[in-house]
Short mmCIF file of C-alpha atoms in Angstrom, two decimals:
data_model
loop_
_atom_site.label_atom_id
_atom_site.label_comp_id
_atom_site.label_asym_id
_atom_site.label_seq_id
_atom_site.Cartn_x
_atom_site.Cartn_y
_atom_site.Cartn_z
CA MET U 1 81.17 93.36 119.49
CA PHE U 2 84.25 91.21 120.17
CA ALA U 3 83.34 88.42 117.70
CA PRO U 4 85.87 89.65 115.07
CA LEU U 5 88.67 88.87 117.56
CA ARG U 6 88.03 85.16 116.91
CA GLN U 7 89.54 85.61 113.44
CA PRO U 8 93.32 85.15 113.80
CA ALA U 9 94.18 87.70 111.09
CA PHE U 10 92.01 90.36 112.75
CA PHE U 11 93.24 89.49 116.25
CA LYS U 12 96.88 89.91 115.20
CA ASN U 13 96.18 93.35 113.71
CA PHE U 14 96.20 95.48 116.87
CA LYS U 15 98.09 98.62 117.87
CA VAL U 16 99.30 99.80 121.27
CA GLU U 17 97.55 103.03 122.23
CA GLN U 18 99.67 106.14 122.39
CA GLY U 19 101.31 106.16 125.81
CA GLY U 20 101.01 102.38 126.11
CA TYR U 21 97.77 102.42 128.13
CA GLY U 22 95.84 99.85 126.11
CA ILE U 23 95.52 98.02 122.82
CA VAL U 24 93.23 98.90 119.92
CA TRP U 25 91.95 96.93 116.95
CA ASN U 26 89.57 99.49 115.45
CA GLU U 27 87.21 102.29 116.51
CA ASP U 28 84.88 99.81 118.21
CA ILE U 29 87.27 97.35 119.87
CA ASP U 30 89.92 98.24 122.43
CA LEU U 31 91.14 97.07 125.82
CA SER U 32 92.63 99.23 128.54
CA GLU U 33 95.66 98.19 130.55
CA TYR U 34 93.35 97.88 133.57
CA GLU U 35 91.17 95.31 131.79
CA LEU U 36 94.27 93.36 130.74
CA TRP U 37 95.63 93.29 134.31
CA LYS U 38 92.25 92.57 135.93
CA ASN U 39 90.89 89.96 133.50
CA GLY U 40 93.94 88.68 131.63
CA MET U 41 95.31 85.18 132.07
CA THR U 42 98.82 83.81 131.95
CA VAL U 43 99.28 81.17 129.27
CA ALA U 44 102.04 78.61 128.89
CA GLU U 45 104.70 79.38 126.28
CA GLY U 46 103.56 76.47 124.08
CA ASP U 47 99.94 77.66 124.18
CA ARG U 48 100.58 81.20 122.97
CA LEU U 49 99.26 82.32 119.62
CA ALA U 50 102.11 82.82 117.15
CA ILE U 51 102.07 86.50 116.16
#
């Protein structure tokens, strides 16, 4: 299900859900703020993907 996120153009094309409680790419792929806090990782400034 998350395989399309490996494509940089698709990955960059997200929207913040109304109210700011998650991010959405399409009808099938979204992440809640809880998932981001629980499973997210901090990355160094130089390692971030240029958006």
